[in-house]
XYZ file of C-alpha atoms in Angstrom:
340
model
C 112.380 124.469 97.884
C 116.774 120.419 97.055
C 116.074 120.542 98.103
C 117.294 119.271 98.479
C 118.890 117.117 99.165
C 121.029 114.536 99.418
C 124.185 114.738 101.380
C 125.751 116.057 98.107
C 129.162 116.857 97.946
C 130.508 120.248 96.904
C 132.108 121.043 100.457
C 134.652 122.244 103.092
C 138.110 123.297 104.368
C 139.140 120.464 106.649
C 142.205 119.694 108.298
C 144.172 116.438 108.490
C 143.901 116.353 112.876
C 140.756 115.918 114.098
C 138.841 118.313 116.240
C 136.493 118.247 118.678
C 133.434 119.439 118.419
C 131.791 122.208 120.128
C 129.416 122.273 122.968
C 125.699 122.998 121.995
C 123.003 124.454 124.515
C 120.529 122.506 122.474
C 121.396 118.443 121.889
C 121.902 118.167 118.553
C 118.315 115.446 118.528
C 115.761 118.457 119.344
C 118.029 120.767 115.870
C 117.316 117.267 113.979
C 113.552 117.110 114.706
C 113.021 121.682 114.616
C 114.611 121.208 110.768
C 112.881 118.686 109.729
C 109.618 120.923 111.036
C 110.855 123.630 109.005
C 111.890 122.119 105.921
C 108.792 119.884 106.130
C 106.558 122.712 106.418
C 107.579 124.958 104.020
C 105.619 123.215 101.530
C 102.894 124.443 103.128
C 104.151 127.574 103.464
C 104.733 128.284 99.637
C 100.742 126.749 99.444
C 100.104 129.699 100.773
C 102.403 132.097 99.761
C 100.767 131.620 96.455
C 97.265 131.948 97.442
C 98.301 135.890 97.693
C 101.556 136.360 95.325
C 102.645 135.355 92.032
C 105.041 132.137 91.876
C 107.918 134.052 91.465
C 107.127 136.711 93.930
C 107.272 134.185 97.296
C 110.157 133.071 95.093
C 111.094 136.359 95.827
C 110.782 137.417 98.973
C 111.910 134.174 99.899
C 115.388 134.833 99.171
C 115.256 138.348 100.509
C 114.090 136.981 104.150
C 116.567 133.541 103.572
C 119.542 136.066 102.658
C 119.155 138.903 105.662
C 119.064 135.914 108.237
C 122.811 135.071 106.826
C 123.779 138.426 106.438
C 123.256 139.355 109.868
C 125.125 135.470 110.836
C 128.032 136.975 108.687
C 127.990 140.344 110.661
C 128.066 138.328 113.868
C 131.220 135.869 113.187
C 132.405 138.868 110.746
C 133.100 136.278 107.668
C 133.639 137.954 104.603
C 132.419 137.802 100.966
C 134.187 135.229 98.673
C 136.308 136.943 96.318
C 137.939 136.785 92.720
C 135.512 136.757 89.455
C 135.771 133.130 88.593
C 134.282 131.854 92.045
C 131.844 134.272 91.755
C 130.894 133.415 87.806
C 130.404 129.654 89.317
C 128.437 130.895 92.540
C 126.203 132.300 89.938
C 125.302 129.061 87.947
C 124.963 127.615 91.466
C 122.545 130.267 92.899
C 120.093 129.848 89.278
C 120.121 125.874 89.741
C 120.395 125.231 94.029
C 117.790 127.870 94.795
C 116.520 131.048 91.718
C 115.026 127.885 89.587
C 114.195 125.275 92.349
C 112.134 127.626 94.550
C 110.421 128.971 91.366
C 109.571 125.423 90.468
C 107.966 124.750 93.037
C 105.705 127.331 94.124
C 104.439 127.256 90.109
C 104.287 123.892 90.609
C 102.065 124.234 94.079
C 99.370 127.116 91.982
C 97.884 123.583 90.611
C 98.950 120.306 93.118
C 98.921 119.639 96.316
C 101.179 120.928 98.979
C 101.601 117.249 99.403
C 102.437 115.314 96.766
C 105.191 118.421 96.055
C 107.003 117.148 99.427
C 106.552 114.030 98.013
C 108.275 115.222 94.597
C 111.399 116.488 96.521
C 111.842 113.754 97.780
C 113.252 112.386 94.506
C 116.249 114.009 95.049
C 118.729 111.356 95.732
C 116.603 109.317 93.452
C 117.885 111.652 89.921
C 121.291 112.079 92.132
C 122.596 108.531 91.975
C 121.210 108.483 88.524
C 122.833 111.899 87.211
C 126.539 110.578 89.504
C 126.808 107.299 87.680
C 127.262 109.230 84.482
C 128.937 112.437 85.574
C 131.373 111.608 88.098
C 133.419 108.770 87.248
C 134.434 107.988 91.211
C 130.528 107.694 91.691
C 130.543 103.596 90.805
C 127.185 101.715 90.597
C 126.557 99.030 92.937
C 123.516 96.427 93.459
C 121.924 97.749 95.924
C 122.561 100.967 94.492
C 121.144 100.514 91.443
C 118.201 98.676 92.995
C 117.218 101.114 95.229
C 117.512 103.794 91.746
C 114.448 101.238 90.547
C 112.628 101.333 93.315
C 112.029 105.018 94.086
C 110.825 105.513 90.358
C 108.861 102.242 90.951
C 107.200 105.030 94.258
C 107.293 106.922 92.306
C 104.881 105.493 89.293
C 102.783 104.357 92.751
C 102.237 108.319 93.971
C 101.043 109.378 90.518
C 98.921 106.647 89.859
C 100.320 105.571 86.849
C 97.754 102.254 86.577
C 95.267 104.968 86.499
C 96.674 106.542 83.262
C 97.581 109.551 86.027
C 93.983 109.948 86.295
C 92.976 113.366 88.211
C 97.616 115.061 88.120
C 98.120 117.978 86.906
C 101.001 116.493 84.806
C 102.111 120.517 84.334
C 102.486 121.090 88.221
C 103.614 117.495 89.352
C 106.597 117.932 85.969
C 107.930 121.358 87.121
C 107.780 119.943 91.193
C 110.239 116.519 89.738
C 112.246 119.056 87.495
C 112.932 121.204 90.436
C 114.194 118.536 92.202
C 116.217 117.695 89.428
C 117.998 120.476 89.458
C 119.420 119.836 92.789
C 121.422 117.365 91.868
C 122.410 118.563 88.804
C 123.211 121.814 91.153
C 125.545 120.080 93.176
C 127.588 118.126 90.277
C 128.346 121.895 88.712
C 129.786 122.896 92.345
C 131.250 119.263 92.960
C 133.924 119.760 89.297
C 133.905 123.812 90.283
C 133.789 124.905 93.208
C 134.662 122.588 95.582
C 138.002 123.312 96.836
C 137.414 127.066 97.212
C 138.761 127.966 100.504
C 136.235 130.295 101.386
C 133.590 129.438 104.606
C 130.292 127.358 104.473
C 129.141 130.458 105.597
C 130.254 132.976 103.174
C 129.459 130.544 99.791
C 125.740 130.167 101.054
C 125.127 133.607 102.154
C 126.746 134.874 98.089
C 125.093 132.009 96.564
C 121.659 133.488 98.037
C 122.871 136.686 97.459
C 123.209 136.315 93.610
C 119.966 133.892 93.411
C 118.075 137.181 94.511
C 119.732 139.859 92.137
C 118.218 136.819 89.803
C 114.565 136.798 90.903
C 114.745 140.606 91.506
C 115.352 140.806 87.816
C 112.913 138.484 86.488
C 110.109 138.976 89.160
C 108.626 142.676 87.222
C 109.137 141.226 84.182
C 106.331 138.715 84.296
C 104.567 139.874 87.561
C 102.586 143.156 88.011
C 102.701 145.028 91.301
C 100.094 143.459 94.656
C 97.286 145.784 93.973
C 97.559 144.780 97.859
C 99.309 142.926 100.576
C 97.236 140.313 102.320
C 98.769 139.515 105.190
C 98.762 136.227 106.165
C 100.251 135.239 102.543
C 102.843 137.458 103.747
C 103.526 136.402 106.754
C 103.738 133.017 105.477
C 106.485 134.078 103.200
C 108.819 136.052 105.649
C 107.679 132.738 107.640
C 109.294 130.902 104.071
C 112.807 133.187 103.890
C 113.386 133.441 107.904
C 112.667 130.018 108.521
C 112.775 127.636 105.952
C 115.899 128.810 104.128
C 118.377 131.326 106.167
C 117.274 129.703 109.923
C 117.407 126.404 108.154
C 120.688 126.108 106.848
C 122.509 128.201 109.513
C 120.834 124.128 111.750
C 122.084 122.591 109.055
C 125.526 123.670 109.695
C 125.905 122.339 112.993
C 124.588 119.610 112.382
C 127.047 118.099 109.893
C 129.901 120.065 111.959
C 128.528 118.364 114.946
C 127.161 114.934 114.099
C 128.233 114.432 110.701
C 126.866 115.088 106.562
C 125.395 110.965 107.482
C 123.205 111.683 109.753
C 121.741 114.779 109.538
C 121.114 113.993 105.405
C 118.504 111.898 107.479
C 116.090 115.006 107.626
C 115.826 114.359 103.523
C 113.699 111.224 105.322
C 111.269 113.533 107.523
C 110.827 116.062 105.099
C 107.707 114.590 102.895
C 105.906 112.443 105.680
C 105.581 115.775 107.508
C 104.874 117.655 104.708
C 102.333 115.027 103.953
C 100.565 115.532 107.902
C 100.705 119.202 106.815
C 99.355 119.716 104.006
C 96.356 117.144 105.874
C 95.995 118.280 108.462
C 96.504 122.008 108.127
C 94.345 122.658 104.628
C 92.248 119.511 103.822
C 94.160 117.964 100.803
C 92.999 115.095 100.151
C 94.888 111.722 100.553
C 94.811 108.491 98.578
C 95.808 105.430 99.426
C 98.945 105.706 96.729
C 100.374 108.830 97.711
C 101.404 107.420 101.429
C 102.169 104.391 100.137
C 103.941 105.344 97.493
C 105.651 107.825 99.685
C 107.560 104.994 101.685
C 108.780 103.294 98.747
C 110.129 106.222 97.213
C 112.076 106.705 101.072
C 112.870 103.265 100.682
C 114.669 103.498 97.078
C 116.323 106.745 98.256
C 117.912 105.257 101.373
C 119.220 102.480 99.326
C 120.893 104.628 96.576
C 122.696 105.868 99.386
C 124.012 102.882 100.662
C 127.721 103.296 99.704
C 130.829 100.902 99.842
C 134.167 101.641 102.087
C 135.370 104.423 99.387
C 132.043 106.152 98.517
C 131.573 109.604 98.638
C 130.215 109.156 102.302
C 133.206 107.529 104.004
C 136.224 108.734 102.062
C 135.774 111.800 100.559
C 134.905 112.968 103.920
C 137.830 111.261 105.482
C 139.706 113.646 103.250
C 137.457 116.397 103.996
C 135.520 116.918 101.190
C 132.916 119.276 101.277
C 129.500 118.827 101.674
C 126.009 120.604 100.003
C 122.863 120.413 101.900
C 119.851 121.536 100.055
C 120.881 124.690 98.519
C 123.464 125.688 101.318
C 127.028 124.484 102.255
C 128.085 123.128 105.132
C 131.397 121.310 106.604
C 131.672 118.671 107.882
C 134.251 117.073 110.727
C 136.871 114.416 110.037
C 135.487 111.039 110.127
C 137.082 107.924 111.806
């Protein structure tokens, strides 16, 4: 589903002079709210999609429709696909880590766990990202606040899972898949940051190419592990179409505009609304049960994730963005404006 994903650094090609922000027809706060709703409801759409189709088929459909939206946007803006064997090789790995793998894992996870739990597991991406960056990124220095946030966040995870009850009633396999999906996003981010940070290609073309490659990957894998549907269930099919066109394609386009207009720090706050909306949607629409530990643990997870994003003056969200570094968001690329 990144993912999510915290502001992860790969992305940009900005000049040193500030650019004026284009006037938008729709206020950024409304677009921010729309993006939160779209991504929050994505877990519900995954759940509905798996009621009629295999998880790989849900993921393949999602990628097909998401790629179609970005391809249309590229055609309108007359964007070209990236060039170079090296760039495409790295994008292939990025497509697997940031799209094909996590999307598939979330779809398989929701066969056995509620969409509410999947949405909360997705919120652990900033925690995984902070833990991994301390090891893999030498410039990402730990602080007491961020380490405390990491510990607090994982305490929240244990609360959501009901660790004091021995994880009673919890499907371990499905939960592990959802957590692994959230871990895949920061792994992919670190890979992209190391290999594709300065390609010179536009954010839209990079994302379009990446989703296309993920679609090819699922196009190869899906026939090997699933059989062609004997009938096409209408409601699950509509859920997959909405998941791809809205939750993947349109959502990334909205995110581009938000990062450009209000900067990556504000745009990434959508991460903290997703589990809230996913939980509300799962309970209200799908009738999923909710134990007290789920919302309480989710609040603790979000508080910890927020603390892990607190950086000093030389942190990624400050110095790196001022230098015009690309910012990766939930499996797509978005340009950031130079910040003062």
